[in-house]
Amino acid sequence: MRGRVGECALEVYPPPIKATATCARYRPKGAPPPPPPPRAAGQPRGSGGRSRAPERAPSPERRTGAPAAPLRSTLPREIDIDMDIDEFRRVLREVLSEELGVGRAEMGGRWEGGELVLRPGKEGTAEKRIPLDVFFHKIVMLRDKLRVLEQKLNAHEGLSDAEKVQLQAYITGCYGTLTTFNVLFSRREDGFIGSGKDD
């Protein structure tokens, strides 16, 4: 009978393997693999219905005697979510938009296909034409960035309450100045809101 014969191809046993050792993963050639155990909802794939530590391969130092390379952290196991990647991205966008106060706004139907014309007062100079959908997109980006700035200001730990109120007043003043463009929004609640008529 042979003694120690080599390494385990599945890396279940540390090398060298005794000739008398039996493998728990052995199955006859051509036999189908065993069916996986049922998983509970939300349980990660490959957990086998019970939590267990991931199996480690024998270290290179034990196999060859060479110094082992630095270990890299393993990636987290895939979480079983019943949605495809497009649905996941859509939900993620909605959550981020809700948290940051940003989102998609629709332009009023009567402005679709329109143009913003900047006509100079000096004769002989060309006018500037900007498609209204491009101009509206810039207005929405400005609105969203002001909202993010407002949230970051309110959450800032290095500012006193008096400083936050003072800076918030400037942001509210910006909103009031931009209320002129509320006419472009399809829904009034998507537009700018100032502090009142005093703006």
C-alpha atoms as a printed R data frame, in Angstrom:
    type eleno elety resid chain resno       x      y       z
1   ATOM     1    CA   MET     A     1   0.000  0.000   0.000
2   ATOM     2    CA   ARG     A     2   1.310  3.425  -0.909
3   ATOM     3    CA   GLY     A     3   1.865  6.030   1.820
4   ATOM     4    CA   ARG     A     4   1.426  9.734   1.174
5   ATOM     5    CA   VAL     A     5   0.485 10.325  -2.432
6   ATOM     6    CA   GLY     A     6   0.096 14.107  -3.101
7   ATOM     7    CA   GLU     A     7  -2.390 16.966  -2.966
8   ATOM     8    CA   CYS     A     8  -6.182 17.037  -3.015
9   ATOM     9    CA   ALA     A     9  -7.436 18.504  -6.295
10  ATOM    10    CA   LEU     A    10 -10.477 19.984  -4.519
11  ATOM    11    CA   GLU     A    11  -8.225 21.326  -1.739
12  ATOM    12    CA   VAL     A    12 -10.408 19.751   0.930
13  ATOM    13    CA   TYR     A    13  -7.503 18.003   2.655
14  ATOM    14    CA   PRO     A    14  -4.121 19.623   3.364
15  ATOM    15    CA   PRO     A    15  -1.275 17.965   1.457
16  ATOM    16    CA   PRO     A    16   0.162 15.417   1.422
17  ATOM    17    CA   ILE     A    17  -2.806 13.019   1.312
18  ATOM    18    CA   LYS     A    18  -2.650  9.514   2.696
19  ATOM    19    CA   ALA     A    19  -3.589  6.733   0.303
20  ATOM    20    CA   THR     A    20  -6.192  5.490   2.798
21  ATOM    21    CA   ALA     A    21  -8.002  8.839   3.009
22  ATOM    22    CA   THR     A    22 -11.531  9.031   1.568
23  ATOM    23    CA   CYS     A    23 -13.044 12.189   0.107
24  ATOM    24    CA   ALA     A    24 -16.479 13.348   1.245
25  ATOM    25    CA   ARG     A    25 -17.014 14.969  -2.172
26  ATOM    26    CA   TYR     A    26 -16.286 11.810  -4.197
27  ATOM    27    CA   ARG     A    27 -18.927 10.600  -6.644
28  ATOM    28    CA   PRO     A    28 -18.613  8.014  -9.431
29  ATOM    29    CA   LYS     A    29 -17.646  9.271 -12.867
30  ATOM    30    CA   GLY     A    30 -20.728 10.376 -14.839
31  ATOM    31    CA   ALA     A    31 -22.968 10.601 -11.758
32  ATOM    32    CA   PRO     A    32 -25.006 13.862 -11.488
33  ATOM    33    CA   PRO     A    33 -24.138 16.289  -8.688
34  ATOM    34    CA   PRO     A    34 -26.382 16.251  -5.614
35  ATOM    35    CA   PRO     A    35 -29.218 18.812  -5.656
36  ATOM    36    CA   PRO     A    36 -28.593 21.942  -3.561
37  ATOM    37    CA   PRO     A    37 -30.552 22.250  -0.319
38  ATOM    38    CA   PRO     A    38 -33.524 24.672  -0.370
39  ATOM    39    CA   ARG     A    39 -32.765 28.280   0.553
40  ATOM    40    CA   ALA     A    40 -34.853 30.559   2.727
41  ATOM    41    CA   ALA     A    41 -35.868 33.986   1.376
42  ATOM    42    CA   GLY     A    42 -32.995 36.430   1.643
43  ATOM    43    CA   GLN     A    43 -30.419 33.743   2.378
44  ATOM    44    CA   PRO     A    44 -27.186 34.138   0.358
45  ATOM    45    CA   ARG     A    45 -26.529 31.694  -2.454
46  ATOM    46    CA   GLY     A    46 -24.166 28.860  -1.709
47  ATOM    47    CA   SER     A    47 -24.723 28.931   2.042
48  ATOM    48    CA   GLY     A    48 -26.166 25.422   1.957
49  ATOM    49    CA   GLY     A    49 -29.016 26.234   4.337
50  ATOM    50    CA   ARG     A    50 -26.613 26.719   7.244
51  ATOM    51    CA   SER     A    51 -23.909 29.223   8.018
52  ATOM    52    CA   ARG     A    52 -20.387 27.926   7.777
53  ATOM    53    CA   ALA     A    53 -16.983 29.448   7.451
54  ATOM    54    CA   PRO     A    54 -15.591 29.479   3.899
55  ATOM    55    CA   GLU     A    55 -13.141 26.682   3.196
56  ATOM    56    CA   ARG     A    56  -9.538 27.765   2.914
57  ATOM    57    CA   ALA     A    57  -7.101 26.367   0.454
58  ATOM    58    CA   PRO     A    58  -3.780 25.143   1.839
59  ATOM    59    CA   SER     A    59  -1.295 27.974   2.025
60  ATOM    60    CA   PRO     A    60   1.443 28.114  -0.633
61  ATOM    61    CA   GLU     A    61   3.980 27.965   2.188
62  ATOM    62    CA   ARG     A    62   2.742 24.528   3.280
63  ATOM    63    CA   ARG     A    63   2.698 23.230  -0.293
64  ATOM    64    CA   THR     A    64   6.011 24.507  -1.588
65  ATOM    65    CA   GLY     A    65   7.885 25.882   1.412
66  ATOM    66    CA   ALA     A    66   7.988 29.351  -0.255
67  ATOM    67    CA   PRO     A    67   6.900 32.436   1.710
68  ATOM    68    CA   ALA     A    68   3.171 33.048   1.413
69  ATOM    69    CA   ALA     A    69   1.883 36.019  -0.568
70  ATOM    70    CA   PRO     A    70  -0.124 38.633   1.384
71  ATOM    71    CA   LEU     A    71  -3.765 37.592   1.768
72  ATOM    72    CA   ARG     A    72  -6.441 39.630  -0.009
73  ATOM    73    CA   SER     A    73  -9.813 40.233   1.550
74  ATOM    74    CA   THR     A    74 -12.536 38.062   0.064
75  ATOM    75    CA   LEU     A    75 -15.492 39.641  -1.685
76  ATOM    76    CA   PRO     A    76 -18.894 39.393   0.003
77  ATOM    77    CA   ARG     A    77 -21.161 36.640  -1.165
78  ATOM    78    CA   GLU     A    78 -23.891 37.532  -3.634
79  ATOM    79    CA   ILE     A    79 -27.192 38.479  -2.010
80  ATOM    80    CA   ASP     A    80 -30.266 36.848  -3.460
81  ATOM    81    CA   ILE     A    81 -32.486 39.700  -4.701
82  ATOM    82    CA   ASP     A    82 -35.475 38.929  -6.872
83  ATOM    83    CA   MET     A    83 -34.800 41.666  -9.471
84  ATOM    84    CA   ASP     A    84 -32.608 42.114 -12.499
85  ATOM    85    CA   ILE     A    85 -29.819 44.685 -12.737
86  ATOM    86    CA   ASP     A    86 -31.965 47.302 -14.537
87  ATOM    87    CA   GLU     A    87 -34.655 47.115 -11.865
88  ATOM    88    CA   PHE     A    88 -32.003 47.347  -9.132
89  ATOM    89    CA   ARG     A    89 -30.485 50.458 -10.751
90  ATOM    90    CA   ARG     A    90 -33.912 52.080 -11.048
91  ATOM    91    CA   VAL     A    91 -34.667 51.477  -7.357
92  ATOM    92    CA   LEU     A    92 -31.208 52.725  -6.368
93  ATOM    93    CA   ARG     A    93 -31.712 55.917  -8.400
94  ATOM    94    CA   GLU     A    94 -35.073 56.518  -6.699
95  ATOM    95    CA   VAL     A    95 -33.562 56.070  -3.224
96  ATOM    96    CA   LEU     A    96 -30.632 58.398  -3.965
97  ATOM    97    CA   SER     A    97 -32.906 60.994  -5.535
98  ATOM    98    CA   GLU     A    98 -35.191 60.912  -2.506
99  ATOM    99    CA   GLU     A    99 -32.300 61.162  -0.039
100 ATOM   100    CA   LEU     A   100 -30.513 63.979  -1.885
101 ATOM   101    CA   GLY     A   101 -33.638 65.860  -2.879
102 ATOM   102    CA   VAL     A   102 -32.854 65.561  -6.580
103 ATOM   103    CA   GLY     A   103 -34.853 63.980  -9.316
104 ATOM   104    CA   ARG     A   104 -36.260 64.205 -12.775
105 ATOM   105    CA   ALA     A   105 -38.522 67.131 -13.565
106 ATOM   106    CA   GLU     A   106 -40.773 67.491 -16.577
107 ATOM   107    CA   MET     A   107 -41.007 70.596 -18.702
108 ATOM   108    CA   GLY     A   108 -44.450 71.983 -19.444
109 ATOM   109    CA   GLY     A   109 -45.937 70.641 -22.656
110 ATOM   110    CA   ARG     A   110 -46.421 74.079 -24.246
111 ATOM   111    CA   TRP     A   111 -42.651 74.703 -24.106
112 ATOM   112    CA   GLU     A   112 -41.595 71.515 -25.909
113 ATOM   113    CA   GLY     A   113 -39.696 72.279 -29.096
114 ATOM   114    CA   GLY     A   114 -39.398 75.955 -28.138
115 ATOM   115    CA   GLU     A   115 -36.337 78.189 -28.179
116 ATOM   116    CA   LEU     A   116 -34.858 80.792 -25.906
117 ATOM   117    CA   VAL     A   117 -33.779 83.754 -28.061
118 ATOM   118    CA   LEU     A   118 -31.199 86.230 -26.767
119 ATOM   119    CA   ARG     A   119 -31.469 89.245 -29.049
120 ATOM   120    CA   PRO     A   120 -28.742 91.862 -28.543
121 ATOM   121    CA   GLY     A   121 -29.616 95.573 -28.428
122 ATOM   122    CA   LYS     A   122 -26.719 96.493 -30.675
123 ATOM   123    CA   GLU     A   123 -27.611 96.374 -34.362
124 ATOM   124    CA   GLY     A   124 -25.619 94.155 -36.683
125 ATOM   125    CA   THR     A   125 -24.809 91.536 -34.001
126 ATOM   126    CA   ALA     A   126 -26.132 87.987 -34.168
127 ATOM   127    CA   GLU     A   127 -28.736 86.693 -31.778
128 ATOM   128    CA   LYS     A   128 -28.254 83.572 -29.664
129 ATOM   129    CA   ARG     A   129 -30.802 80.762 -29.860
130 ATOM   130    CA   ILE     A   130 -30.920 78.021 -27.203
131 ATOM   131    CA   PRO     A   131 -33.362 75.076 -27.369
132 ATOM   132    CA   LEU     A   132 -35.685 75.301 -24.376
133 ATOM   133    CA   ASP     A   133 -35.138 71.656 -23.387
134 ATOM   134    CA   VAL     A   134 -31.375 72.344 -23.069
135 ATOM   135    CA   PHE     A   135 -32.025 75.497 -21.036
136 ATOM   136    CA   PHE     A   136 -34.558 73.659 -18.852
137 ATOM   137    CA   HIS     A   137 -32.058 70.846 -18.191
138 ATOM   138    CA   LYS     A   138 -29.538 73.426 -16.934
139 ATOM   139    CA   ILE     A   139 -32.161 74.984 -14.664
140 ATOM   140    CA   VAL     A   140 -32.999 71.552 -13.179
141 ATOM   141    CA   MET     A   141 -29.296 70.798 -12.579
142 ATOM   142    CA   LEU     A   142 -28.923 74.149 -10.804
143 ATOM   143    CA   ARG     A   143 -31.965 73.380  -8.643
144 ATOM   144    CA   ASP     A   144 -30.634 69.918  -7.714
145 ATOM   145    CA   LYS     A   145 -27.182 71.229  -6.798
146 ATOM   146    CA   LEU     A   146 -28.716 73.922  -4.602
147 ATOM   147    CA   ARG     A   147 -30.725 71.242  -2.800
148 ATOM   148    CA   VAL     A   148 -27.618 69.102  -2.229
149 ATOM   149    CA   LEU     A   149 -25.750 72.185  -0.974
150 ATOM   150    CA   GLU     A   150 -28.632 72.905   1.402
151 ATOM   151    CA   GLN     A   151 -28.542 69.370   2.831
152 ATOM   152    CA   LYS     A   152 -24.757 69.388   3.247
153 ATOM   153    CA   LEU     A   153 -25.003 72.749   4.993
154 ATOM   154    CA   ASN     A   154 -27.642 71.498   7.443
155 ATOM   155    CA   ALA     A   155 -25.597 68.357   8.220
156 ATOM   156    CA   HIS     A   156 -22.271 70.193   8.633
157 ATOM   157    CA   GLU     A   157 -20.867 69.662  12.133
158 ATOM   158    CA   GLY     A   158 -18.328 72.493  12.029
159 ATOM   159    CA   LEU     A   159 -20.877 75.304  11.682
160 ATOM   160    CA   SER     A   160 -22.860 76.863  14.485
161 ATOM   161    CA   ASP     A   161 -26.647 77.141  14.266
162 ATOM   162    CA   ALA     A   162 -26.366 80.898  13.658
163 ATOM   163    CA   GLU     A   163 -23.956 80.346  10.757
164 ATOM   164    CA   LYS     A   164 -26.239 77.696   9.263
165 ATOM   165    CA   VAL     A   165 -29.209 80.069   9.429
166 ATOM   166    CA   GLN     A   166 -27.214 82.837   7.776
167 ATOM   167    CA   LEU     A   167 -25.992 80.628   4.921
168 ATOM   168    CA   GLN     A   168 -29.445 79.076   4.542
169 ATOM   169    CA   ALA     A   169 -30.824 82.581   3.980
170 ATOM   170    CA   TYR     A   170 -28.489 83.017   0.989
171 ATOM   171    CA   ILE     A   171 -29.668 79.707  -0.517
172 ATOM   172    CA   THR     A   172 -33.314 80.690   0.019
173 ATOM   173    CA   GLY     A   173 -32.532 83.990  -1.714
174 ATOM   174    CA   CYS     A   174 -31.159 82.027  -4.702
175 ATOM   175    CA   TYR     A   175 -34.397 80.020  -4.810
176 ATOM   176    CA   GLY     A   176 -36.390 83.265  -4.761
177 ATOM   177    CA   THR     A   177 -34.363 84.734  -7.618
178 ATOM   178    CA   LEU     A   178 -34.926 81.622  -9.739
179 ATOM   179    CA   THR     A   179 -38.717 81.491  -9.260
180 ATOM   180    CA   THR     A   180 -38.960 83.342 -12.607
181 ATOM   181    CA   PHE     A   181 -38.276 80.013 -14.327
182 ATOM   182    CA   ASN     A   182 -41.055 78.116 -12.504
183 ATOM   183    CA   VAL     A   183 -43.226 78.715 -15.554
184 ATOM   184    CA   LEU     A   184 -41.171 76.097 -17.419
185 ATOM   185    CA   PHE     A   185 -41.993 73.261 -14.977
186 ATOM   186    CA   SER     A   186 -44.892 70.961 -15.698
187 ATOM   187    CA   ARG     A   187 -45.603 70.560 -11.963
188 ATOM   188    CA   ARG     A   188 -45.393 73.618  -9.741
189 ATOM   189    CA   GLU     A   189 -43.978 71.633  -6.806
190 ATOM   190    CA   ASP     A   190 -40.874 70.781  -8.891
191 ATOM   191    CA   GLY     A   191 -39.901 74.442  -9.202
192 ATOM   192    CA   PHE     A   192 -38.159 76.956  -6.923
193 ATOM   193    CA   ILE     A   193 -39.649 78.237  -3.675
194 ATOM   194    CA   GLY     A   194 -38.346 81.433  -2.119
195 ATOM   195    CA   SER     A   195 -39.050 82.880   1.300
196 ATOM   196    CA   GLY     A   196 -42.053 84.876   0.160
197 ATOM   197    CA   LYS     A   197 -43.114 88.012  -1.702
198 ATOM   198    CA   ASP     A   198 -40.270 89.979  -0.145
199 ATOM   199    CA   ASP     A   199 -37.849 88.198  -2.496
